[in-house]
Amino acid sequence: MKIKKQDWGLWQRKLYLLWRKMIRLWRKIPWRKLAWMKKLNVFRFLMRMDWYIIKKFIGTYIYSILLIISISIVFDVNENLAKFTNYHAPLRAIVFDYYANFVPYFANLFSPLFVFIAVIFFTSKLAGNSEIIAMLACGMSFKRLLRPYLISAALIATLNFFLGAYIIPRGTVVRHDFESLYKNNKKNTSASNIQLMVDKGVVAYLSQYDDIRKTGYGFALYKFENKKMVSQMNASVIQYDTIAEERYHWKARNYKIRTLKGMREQIKSGNEIDTLIQMEPMDLVFSRGQQETFTSPELKRYISKQQERGSSNVVQYEVEYHKRIASSFASFILTIIGVSLSSRKRKGGMGLYLGIGLGLSFAYILLQTISATFAINAGTPPMLAAWIPNILYAFIAYFCYRQAPN
């Protein structure tokens, strides 16, 4: 809408009156009665020194992520360029389906490494410039010096947990689909001789299942009461209804239902019937890395459902669920270790302690992998396996903290 020149004076008058009204309302607010709200402001405890360290920490963390992930992308492009060309992968899919999900996944996976590098790098620089010496000489304790570091670690841990539990799994689904199409990493789309408990006393069997068509062949459903079979359903073909409003909706073709009542048997058959069976396609086909495609609430529901069915193939899902929580706490432990190692001014610069920091970070990631493998193959409790690296490194953090300057 265009405003004519003669209307400018009227509009200016209206804006002036509105501004005066807002000022009067602002002055009428009883600020003294609302003074208690200032206690809710957590930032009032942060000094200029705290903000200085937080900005340095977060900035160095982001810089290290961008630097290392950029190098990773270069190596990944060099490795997979021939595959992308052979399978005629479109540029849009490479950028938005693969690398747009590749970067957050690996950044979150190696976040403890980036935290450690960031802490050692900029803290050694502060110590080299005698800034930490000046802080401690002013009467500040080492415990007080850790406050901005732990606040920064809390921000990073919260972001990592939210991304790993809710956002990254959605992108991992897209990335896996891209890899199955253009990297010759075919997904497992079929299974045979499937038997699982779908409800209490109800067992389903499938001779063959095709996940692409969501269709099973040679289907049988047995219902038991007091260890005796009371009904049996057979169907030559069973197909999952993907457009149904409710879950567990299947269509059985060429079916036959036998109902046993004492010595009598009732048989019912037909061409097609709609039925509800408490199983889904994800329960029938397992592919490598499938646990990474579930959000944390989905993982929890899936684990509970599989445990109720008596399935033993849920260990990797439990490890993934607990690892997402444990990895977030690693930011605090590695931050304490990094500050303790690099806060003292030493001759020769930060090279030695940067190497120690990198060694400890890689050892932490390696220990995570080993403990997860032991949980899957050796029967270690999944929760303990996910927390073993944090428990061991907590002792290292305590030792380094006790040896740090006070």
GROMACS .gro file of N, CA and C in nm, residues 70-215:
model
  438
   70SER      N    1   3.556  -3.074   0.726
   70SER     CA    2   3.591  -3.036   0.588
   70SER      C    3   3.694  -3.131   0.529
   71ILE      N    4   3.793  -3.166   0.611
   71ILE     CA    5   3.893  -3.264   0.565
   71ILE      C    6   3.829  -3.399   0.541
   72SER      N    7   3.737  -3.440   0.628
   72SER     CA    8   3.668  -3.569   0.611
   72SER      C    9   3.587  -3.572   0.483
   73ILE      N   10   3.522  -3.461   0.451
   73ILE     CA   11   3.442  -3.455   0.328
   73ILE      C   12   3.531  -3.470   0.205
   74VAL      N   13   3.650  -3.407   0.209
   74VAL     CA   14   3.741  -3.417   0.095
   74VAL      C   15   3.782  -3.563   0.074
   75PHE      N   16   3.817  -3.632   0.181
   75PHE     CA   17   3.857  -3.773   0.169
   75PHE      C   18   3.739  -3.859   0.125
   76ASP      N   19   3.620  -3.831   0.177
   76ASP     CA   20   3.503  -3.911   0.140
   76ASP      C   21   3.466  -3.891  -0.007
   77VAL      N   22   3.475  -3.768  -0.056
   77VAL     CA   23   3.447  -3.743  -0.198
   77VAL      C   24   3.549  -3.816  -0.285
   78ASN      N   25   3.675  -3.811  -0.245
   78ASN     CA   26   3.778  -3.879  -0.322
   78ASN      C   27   3.756  -4.031  -0.325
   79GLU      N   28   3.704  -4.087  -0.216
   79GLU     CA   29   3.684  -4.231  -0.208
   79GLU      C   30   3.560  -4.276  -0.286
   80ASN      N   31   3.454  -4.196  -0.282
   80ASN     CA   32   3.324  -4.239  -0.337
   80ASN      C   33   3.289  -4.175  -0.471
   81LEU      N   34   3.377  -4.092  -0.526
   81LEU     CA   35   3.345  -4.024  -0.651
   81LEU      C   36   3.320  -4.123  -0.763
   82ALA      N   37   3.399  -4.230  -0.769
   82ALA     CA   38   3.381  -4.330  -0.875
   82ALA      C   39   3.245  -4.400  -0.862
   83LYS      N   40   3.205  -4.430  -0.738
   83LYS     CA   41   3.074  -4.494  -0.718
   83LYS      C   42   2.961  -4.401  -0.756
   84PHE      N   43   2.972  -4.274  -0.717
   84PHE     CA   44   2.868  -4.178  -0.752
   84PHE      C   45   2.854  -4.166  -0.904
   85THR      N   46   2.968  -4.170  -0.973
   85THR     CA   47   2.965  -4.159  -1.119
   85THR      C   48   2.907  -4.285  -1.183
   86ASN      N   49   2.947  -4.402  -1.133
   86ASN     CA   50   2.898  -4.527  -1.191
   86ASN      C   51   2.748  -4.546  -1.173
   87TYR      N   52   2.697  -4.503  -1.059
   87TYR     CA   53   2.554  -4.520  -1.031
   87TYR      C   54   2.472  -4.396  -1.067
   88HIS      N   55   2.538  -4.296  -1.132
   88HIS     CA   56   2.470  -4.176  -1.182
   88HIS      C   57   2.392  -4.105  -1.071
   89ALA      N   58   2.459  -4.081  -0.961
   89ALA     CA   59   2.395  -4.011  -0.850
   89ALA      C   60   2.380  -3.864  -0.885
   90PRO      N   61   2.259  -3.808  -0.873
   90PRO     CA   62   2.241  -3.665  -0.904
   90PRO      C   63   2.311  -3.577  -0.800
   91LEU      N   64   2.356  -3.460  -0.846
   91LEU     CA   65   2.429  -3.369  -0.759
   91LEU      C   66   2.344  -3.324  -0.641
   92ARG      N   67   2.217  -3.301  -0.665
   92ARG     CA   68   2.127  -3.257  -0.557
   92ARG      C   69   2.119  -3.364  -0.447
   93ALA      N   70   2.109  -3.492  -0.486
   93ALA     CA   71   2.101  -3.599  -0.387
   93ALA      C   72   2.233  -3.612  -0.311
   94ILE      N   73   2.346  -3.594  -0.381
   94ILE     CA   74   2.476  -3.604  -0.315
   94ILE      C   75   2.490  -3.497  -0.207
   95VAL      N   76   2.448  -3.375  -0.240
   95VAL     CA   77   2.466  -3.264  -0.147
   95VAL      C   78   2.364  -3.269  -0.033
   96PHE      N   79   2.236  -3.282  -0.067
   96PHE     CA   80   2.130  -3.266   0.033
   96PHE      C   81   2.090  -3.396   0.100
   97ASP      N   82   2.102  -3.510   0.033
   97ASP     CA   83   2.063  -3.636   0.093
   97ASP      C   84   2.179  -3.706   0.163
   98TYR      N   85   2.300  -3.689   0.109
   98TYR     CA   86   2.415  -3.760   0.166
   98TYR      C   87   2.498  -3.670   0.257
   99TYR      N   88   2.558  -3.566   0.201
   99TYR     CA   89   2.651  -3.486   0.281
   99TYR      C   90   2.579  -3.396   0.382
  100ALA      N   91   2.458  -3.355   0.355
  100ALA     CA   92   2.383  -3.275   0.453
  100ALA      C   93   2.350  -3.357   0.577
  101ASN      N   94   2.347  -3.490   0.564
  101ASN     CA   95   2.325  -3.578   0.679
  101ASN      C   96   2.455  -3.644   0.726
  102PHE      N   97   2.556  -3.648   0.640
  102PHE     CA   98   2.687  -3.701   0.676
  102PHE      C   99   2.755  -3.611   0.779
  103VAL      N  100   2.749  -3.481   0.757
  103VAL     CA  101   2.819  -3.386   0.845
  103VAL      C  102   2.764  -3.388   0.988
  104PRO      N  103   2.632  -3.374   1.011
  104PRO     CA  104   2.583  -3.377   1.151
  104PRO      C  105   2.610  -3.511   1.220
  105TYR      N  106   2.600  -3.621   1.145
  105TYR     CA  107   2.620  -3.752   1.206
  105TYR      C  108   2.761  -3.767   1.261
  106PHE      N  109   2.862  -3.738   1.180
  106PHE     CA  110   3.000  -3.755   1.224
  106PHE      C  111   3.043  -3.644   1.320
  107ALA      N  112   2.986  -3.525   1.306
  107ALA     CA  113   3.018  -3.420   1.403
  107ALA      C  114   2.968  -3.458   1.542
  108ASN      N  115   2.850  -3.517   1.549
  108ASN     CA  116   2.795  -3.559   1.678
  108ASN      C  117   2.868  -3.684   1.730
  109LEU      N  118   2.908  -3.774   1.639
  109LEU     CA  119   2.977  -3.895   1.680
  109LEU      C  120   3.113  -3.864   1.743
  110PHE      N  121   3.187  -3.770   1.685
  110PHE     CA  122   3.319  -3.735   1.735
  110PHE      C  123   3.318  -3.607   1.818
  111SER      N  124   3.203  -3.572   1.872
  111SER     CA  125   3.194  -3.451   1.953
  111SER      C  126   3.289  -3.452   2.073
  112PRO      N  127   3.305  -3.566   2.145
  112PRO     CA  128   3.403  -3.566   2.255
  112PRO      C  129   3.545  -3.530   2.209
  113LEU      N  130   3.582  -3.576   2.090
  113LEU     CA  131   3.714  -3.542   2.036
  113LEU      C  132   3.724  -3.392   2.011
  114PHE      N  133   3.619  -3.332   1.953
  114PHE     CA  134   3.621  -3.189   1.924
  114PHE      C  135   3.623  -3.107   2.054
  115VAL      N  136   3.550  -3.152   2.156
  115VAL     CA  137   3.550  -3.082   2.284
  115VAL      C  138   3.691  -3.082   2.344
  116PHE      N  139   3.755  -3.198   2.342
  116PHE     CA  140   3.889  -3.209   2.399
  116PHE      C  141   3.989  -3.122   2.323
  117ILE      N  142   3.983  -3.126   2.191
  117ILE     CA  143   4.075  -3.045   2.111
  117ILE      C  144   4.053  -2.896   2.139
  118ALA      N  145   3.927  -2.855   2.144
  118ALA     CA  146   3.896  -2.714   2.168
  118ALA      C  147   3.948  -2.668   2.304
  119VAL      N  148   3.924  -2.748   2.408
  119VAL     CA  149   3.967  -2.710   2.543
  119VAL      C  150   4.119  -2.700   2.550
  120ILE      N  151   4.188  -2.801   2.501
  120ILE     CA  152   4.336  -2.802   2.509
  120ILE      C  153   4.394  -2.688   2.426
  121PHE      N  154   4.336  -2.663   2.309
  121PHE     CA  155   4.393  -2.563   2.219
  121PHE      C  156   4.385  -2.423   2.279
  122PHE      N  157   4.264  -2.381   2.317
  122PHE     CA  158   4.255  -2.240   2.359
  122PHE      C  159   4.298  -2.222   2.504
  123THR      N  160   4.288  -2.324   2.589
  123THR     CA  161   4.336  -2.310   2.726
  123THR      C  162   4.488  -2.301   2.729
  124SER      N  163   4.557  -2.380   2.645
  124SER     CA  164   4.703  -2.370   2.637
  124SER      C  165   4.746  -2.233   2.589
  125LYS      N  166   4.666  -2.177   2.499
  125LYS     CA  167   4.698  -2.042   2.450
  125LYS      C  168   4.680  -1.938   2.561
  126LEU      N  169   4.573  -1.954   2.642
  126LEU     CA  170   4.553  -1.863   2.755
  126LEU      C  171   4.667  -1.878   2.855
  127ALA      N  172   4.708  -2.002   2.880
  127ALA     CA  173   4.818  -2.022   2.975
  127ALA      C  174   4.948  -1.967   2.920
  128GLY      N  175   4.971  -1.981   2.789
  128GLY     CA  176   5.092  -1.928   2.728
  128GLY      C  177   5.099  -1.777   2.735
  129ASN      N  178   4.983  -1.711   2.733
  129ASN     CA  179   4.977  -1.565   2.744
  129ASN      C  180   4.970  -1.517   2.888
  130SER      N  181   4.987  -1.610   2.983
  130SER     CA  182   4.985  -1.580   3.128
  130SER      C  183   4.850  -1.528   3.176
  131GLU      N  184   4.744  -1.553   3.100
  131GLU     CA  185   4.611  -1.507   3.143
  131GLU      C  186   4.558  -1.591   3.259
  132ILE      N  187   4.581  -1.721   3.256
  132ILE     CA  188   4.535  -1.805   3.366
  132ILE      C  189   4.615  -1.776   3.492
  133ILE      N  190   4.744  -1.749   3.477
  133ILE     CA  191   4.826  -1.711   3.593
  133ILE      C  192   4.770  -1.586   3.658
  134ALA      N  193   4.729  -1.489   3.577
  134ALA     CA  194   4.672  -1.365   3.630
  134ALA      C  195   4.541  -1.393   3.703
  135MET      N  196   4.457  -1.482   3.648
  135MET     CA  197   4.330  -1.515   3.714
  135MET      C  198   4.354  -1.579   3.850
  136LEU      N  199   4.447  -1.676   3.856
  136LEU     CA  200   4.474  -1.744   3.982
  136LEU      C  201   4.545  -1.651   4.082
  137ALA      N  202   4.627  -1.558   4.031
  137ALA     CA  203   4.698  -1.464   4.119
  137ALA      C  204   4.602  -1.366   4.185
  138CYS      N  205   4.487  -1.343   4.123
  138CYS     CA  206   4.386  -1.252   4.180
  138CYS      C  207   4.303  -1.319   4.289
  139GLY      N  208   4.335  -1.440   4.324
  139GLY     CA  209   4.261  -1.508   4.430
  139GLY      C  210   4.155  -1.604   4.380
  140MET      N  211   4.143  -1.621   4.249
  140MET     CA  212   4.044  -1.713   4.194
  140MET      C  213   4.094  -1.857   4.210
  141SER      N  214   4.009  -1.944   4.259
  141SER     CA  215   4.045  -2.085   4.274
  141SER      C  216   4.032  -2.157   4.141
  142PHE      N  217   4.098  -2.273   4.133
  142PHE     CA  218   4.086  -2.353   4.011
  142PHE      C  219   3.944  -2.403   3.993
  143LYS      N  220   3.875  -2.430   4.103
  143LYS     CA  221   3.735  -2.473   4.097
  143LYS      C  222   3.648  -2.364   4.035
  144ARG      N  223   3.673  -2.238   4.074
  144ARG     CA  224   3.597  -2.126   4.017
  144ARG      C  225   3.631  -2.107   3.869
  145LEU      N  226   3.756  -2.135   3.833
  145LEU     CA  227   3.795  -2.124   3.693
  145LEU      C  228   3.721  -2.224   3.605
  146LEU      N  229   3.684  -2.338   3.663
  146LEU     CA  230   3.615  -2.442   3.585
  146LEU      C  231   3.470  -2.405   3.552
  147ARG      N  232   3.411  -2.307   3.621
  147ARG     CA  233   3.269  -2.278   3.603
  147ARG      C  234   3.233  -2.247   3.458
  148PRO      N  235   3.298  -2.152   3.390
  148PRO     CA  236   3.259  -2.125   3.250
  148PRO      C  237   3.285  -2.245   3.157
  149TYR      N  238   3.387  -2.324   3.189
  149TYR     CA  239   3.413  -2.444   3.108
  149TYR      C  240   3.296  -2.542   3.119
  150LEU      N  241   3.248  -2.564   3.241
  150LEU     CA  242   3.140  -2.660   3.261
  150LEU      C  243   3.008  -2.608   3.204
  151ILE      N  244   2.988  -2.477   3.208
  151ILE     CA  245   2.868  -2.419   3.147
  151ILE      C  246   2.871  -2.443   2.995
  152SER      N  247   2.987  -2.419   2.935
  152SER     CA  248   3.000  -2.445   2.791
  152SER      C  249   2.981  -2.592   2.760
  153ALA      N  250   3.038  -2.679   2.844
  153ALA     CA  251   3.021  -2.823   2.824
  153ALA      C  252   2.874  -2.863   2.836
  154ALA      N  253   2.801  -2.799   2.927
  154ALA     CA  254   2.657  -2.829   2.942
  154ALA      C  255   2.580  -2.790   2.817
  155LEU      N  256   2.613  -2.675   2.760
  155LEU     CA  257   2.546  -2.633   2.635
  155LEU      C  258   2.575  -2.731   2.523
  156ILE      N  259   2.701  -2.772   2.509
  156ILE     CA  260   2.738  -2.866   2.402
  156ILE      C  261   2.672  -3.002   2.426
  157ALA      N  262   2.671  -3.048   2.553
  157ALA     CA  263   2.611  -3.179   2.583
  157ALA      C  264   2.462  -3.179   2.554
  158THR      N  265   2.393  -3.071   2.590
  158THR     CA  266   2.249  -3.062   2.563
  158THR      C  267   2.221  -3.064   2.413
  159LEU      N  268   2.300  -2.987   2.338
  159LEU     CA  269   2.283  -2.985   2.193
  159LEU      C  270   2.311  -3.122   2.131
  160ASN      N  271   2.418  -3.187   2.177
  160ASN     CA  272   2.453  -3.319   2.122
  160ASN      C  273   2.345  -3.422   2.151
  161PHE      N  274   2.292  -3.420   2.273
  161PHE     CA  275   2.187  -3.517   2.307
  161PHE      C  276   2.061  -3.494   2.225
  162PHE      N  277   2.021  -3.368   2.210
  162PHE     CA  278   1.900  -3.337   2.132
  162PHE      C  279   1.917  -3.378   1.987
  163LEU      N  280   2.034  -3.348   1.929
  163LEU     CA  281   2.058  -3.386   1.790
  163LEU      C  282   2.063  -3.538   1.775
  164GLY      N  283   2.137  -3.604   1.864
  164GLY     CA  284   2.152  -3.749   1.853
  164GLY      C  285   2.026  -3.827   1.881
  165ALA      N  286   1.938  -3.772   1.965
  165ALA     CA  287   1.817  -3.846   2.005
  165ALA      C  288   1.698  -3.818   1.914
  166TYR      N  289   1.693  -3.701   1.849
  166TYR     CA  290   1.572  -3.665   1.776
  166TYR      C  291   1.595  -3.623   1.631
  167ILE      N  292   1.704  -3.555   1.602
  167ILE     CA  293   1.722  -3.497   1.468
  167ILE      C  294   1.804  -3.588   1.377
  168ILE      N  295   1.922  -3.629   1.421
  168ILE     CA  296   2.013  -3.706   1.336
  168ILE      C  297   1.953  -3.839   1.291
  169PRO      N  298   1.877  -3.914   1.375
  169PRO     CA  299   1.818  -4.040   1.324
  169PRO      C  300   1.731  -4.023   1.200
  170ARG      N  301   1.659  -3.911   1.190
  170ARG     CA  302   1.577  -3.888   1.071
  170ARG      C  303   1.666  -3.871   0.948
  171GLY      N  304   1.776  -3.797   0.964
  171GLY     CA  305   1.867  -3.780   0.852
  171GLY      C  306   1.942  -3.907   0.817
  172THR      N  307   1.965  -3.992   0.917
  172THR     CA  308   2.034  -4.119   0.891
  172THR      C  309   1.951  -4.209   0.801
  173VAL      N  310   1.820  -4.203   0.814
  173VAL     CA  311   1.733  -4.281   0.726
  173VAL      C  312   1.755  -4.240   0.580
  174VAL      N  313   1.758  -4.109   0.557
  174VAL     CA  314   1.780  -4.057   0.421
  174VAL      C  315   1.918  -4.096   0.370
  175ARG      N  316   2.018  -4.086   0.457
  175ARG     CA  317   2.155  -4.120   0.415
  175ARG      C  318   2.168  -4.268   0.382
  176HIS      N  319   2.105  -4.355   0.461
  176HIS     CA  320   2.110  -4.499   0.433
  176HIS      C  321   2.040  -4.532   0.301
  177ASP      N  322   1.928  -4.465   0.275
  177ASP     CA  323   1.859  -4.488   0.148
  177ASP      C  324   1.946  -4.445   0.030
  178PHE      N  325   2.017  -4.333   0.046
  178PHE     CA  326   2.109  -4.288  -0.060
  178PHE      C  327   2.220  -4.390  -0.082
  179GLU      N  328   2.278  -4.440   0.027
  179GLU     CA  329   2.388  -4.536   0.014
  179GLU      C  330   2.342  -4.666  -0.052
  180SER      N  331   2.220  -4.708  -0.023
  180SER     CA  332   2.170  -4.831  -0.085
  180SER      C  333   2.146  -4.814  -0.234
  181LEU      N  334   2.122  -4.691  -0.279
  181LEU     CA  335   2.097  -4.667  -0.421
  181LEU      C  336   2.224  -4.637  -0.499
  182TYR      N  337   2.315  -4.559  -0.441
  182TYR     CA  338   2.426  -4.505  -0.518
  182TYR      C  339   2.565  -4.547  -0.469
  183LYS      N  340   2.573  -4.626  -0.364
  183LYS     CA  341   2.703  -4.671  -0.315
  183LYS      C  342   2.715  -4.823  -0.312
  184ASN      N  343   2.617  -4.891  -0.370
  184ASN     CA  344   2.617  -5.037  -0.378
  184ASN      C  345   2.623  -5.101  -0.240
  185ASN      N  346   2.565  -5.032  -0.145
  185ASN     CA  347   2.556  -5.086  -0.009
  185ASN      C  348   2.412  -5.131   0.013
  186LYS      N  349   2.378  -5.242  -0.050
  186LYS     CA  350   2.239  -5.286  -0.053
  186LYS      C  351   2.187  -5.318   0.086
  187LYS      N  352   2.066  -5.271   0.112
  187LYS     CA  353   2.002  -5.299   0.240
  187LYS      C  354   1.942  -5.439   0.236
  188ASN      N  355   1.927  -5.496   0.355
  188ASN     CA  356   1.862  -5.625   0.368
  188ASN      C  357   1.712  -5.605   0.353
  189THR      N  358   1.654  -5.656   0.245
  189THR     CA  359   1.512  -5.632   0.217
  189THR      C  360   1.430  -5.759   0.220
  190SER      N  361   1.486  -5.869   0.266
  190SER     CA  362   1.411  -5.994   0.271
  190SER      C  363   1.457  -6.077   0.389
  191ALA      N  364   1.372  -6.169   0.430
  191ALA     CA  365   1.403  -6.259   0.540
  191ALA      C  366   1.325  -6.388   0.520
  192SER      N  367   1.373  -6.495   0.580
  192SER     CA  368   1.307  -6.625   0.566
  192SER      C  369   1.301  -6.695   0.700
  193ASN      N  370   1.202  -6.783   0.713
  193ASN     CA  371   1.182  -6.862   0.835
  193ASN      C  372   1.177  -6.774   0.960
  194ILE      N  373   1.084  -6.678   0.957
  194ILE     CA  374   1.068  -6.584   1.068
  194ILE      C  375   0.966  -6.640   1.166
  195GLN      N  376   1.002  -6.638   1.292
  195GLN     CA  377   0.911  -6.680   1.398
  195GLN      C  378   0.923  -6.583   1.514
  196LEU      N  379   0.812  -6.525   1.556
  196LEU     CA  380   0.816  -6.432   1.666
  196LEU      C  381   0.683  -6.433   1.741
  197MET      N  382   0.691  -6.396   1.869
  197MET     CA  383   0.573  -6.388   1.953
  197MET      C  384   0.514  -6.248   1.938
  198VAL      N  385   0.393  -6.238   1.885
  198VAL     CA  386   0.331  -6.109   1.860
  198VAL      C  387   0.241  -6.065   1.974
  199ASP      N  388   0.203  -6.157   2.061
  199ASP     CA  389   0.120  -6.126   2.176
  199ASP      C  390   0.136  -6.240   2.276
  200LYS      N  391   0.079  -6.225   2.392
  200LYS     CA  392   0.089  -6.329   2.493
  200LYS      C  393   0.018  -6.455   2.444
  201GLY      N  394   0.094  -6.561   2.425
  201GLY     CA  395   0.038  -6.687   2.379
  201GLY      C  396   0.008  -6.691   2.230
  202VAL      N  397   0.053  -6.591   2.152
  202VAL     CA  398   0.028  -6.585   2.008
  202VAL      C  399   0.162  -6.582   1.936
  203VAL      N  400   0.184  -6.678   1.848
  203VAL     CA  401   0.311  -6.690   1.775
  203VAL      C  402   0.283  -6.683   1.625
  204ALA      N  403   0.361  -6.601   1.554
  204ALA     CA  404   0.347  -6.587   1.409
  204ALA      C  405   0.468  -6.650   1.340
  205TYR      N  406   0.443  -6.703   1.221
  205TYR     CA  407   0.550  -6.763   1.142
  205TYR      C  408   0.534  -6.720   0.996
  206LEU      N  409   0.648  -6.685   0.933
  206LEU     CA  410   0.650  -6.647   0.792
  206LEU      C  411   0.760  -6.727   0.723
  207SER      N  412   0.724  -6.794   0.617
  207SER     CA  413   0.824  -6.869   0.541
  207SER      C  414   0.918  -6.776   0.467
  208GLN      N  415   0.864  -6.666   0.409
  208GLN     CA  416   0.944  -6.570   0.334
  208GLN      C  417   0.879  -6.433   0.346
  209TYR      N  418   0.964  -6.328   0.355
  209TYR     CA  419   0.911  -6.193   0.364
  209TYR      C  420   0.992  -6.101   0.274
  210ASP      N  421   0.920  -6.016   0.197
  210ASP     CA  422   0.982  -5.918   0.107
  210ASP      C  423   0.947  -5.779   0.159
  211ASP      N  424   1.050  -5.707   0.205
  211ASP     CA  425   1.026  -5.577   0.267
  211ASP      C  426   0.994  -5.470   0.164
  212ILE      N  427   1.036  -5.487   0.040
  212ILE     CA  428   1.006  -5.387  -0.063
  212ILE      C  429   0.855  -5.385  -0.091
  213ARG      N  430   0.796  -5.502  -0.104
  213ARG     CA  431   0.651  -5.511  -0.130
  213ARG      C  432   0.571  -5.520   0.000
  214LYS      N  433   0.640  -5.526   0.114
  214LYS     CA  434   0.573  -5.543   0.244
  214LYS      C  435   0.482  -5.666   0.242
  215THR      N  436   0.531  -5.773   0.184
  215THR     CA  437   0.450  -5.892   0.162
  215THR      C  438   0.521  -6.014   0.218
   0.00000   0.00000   0.00000
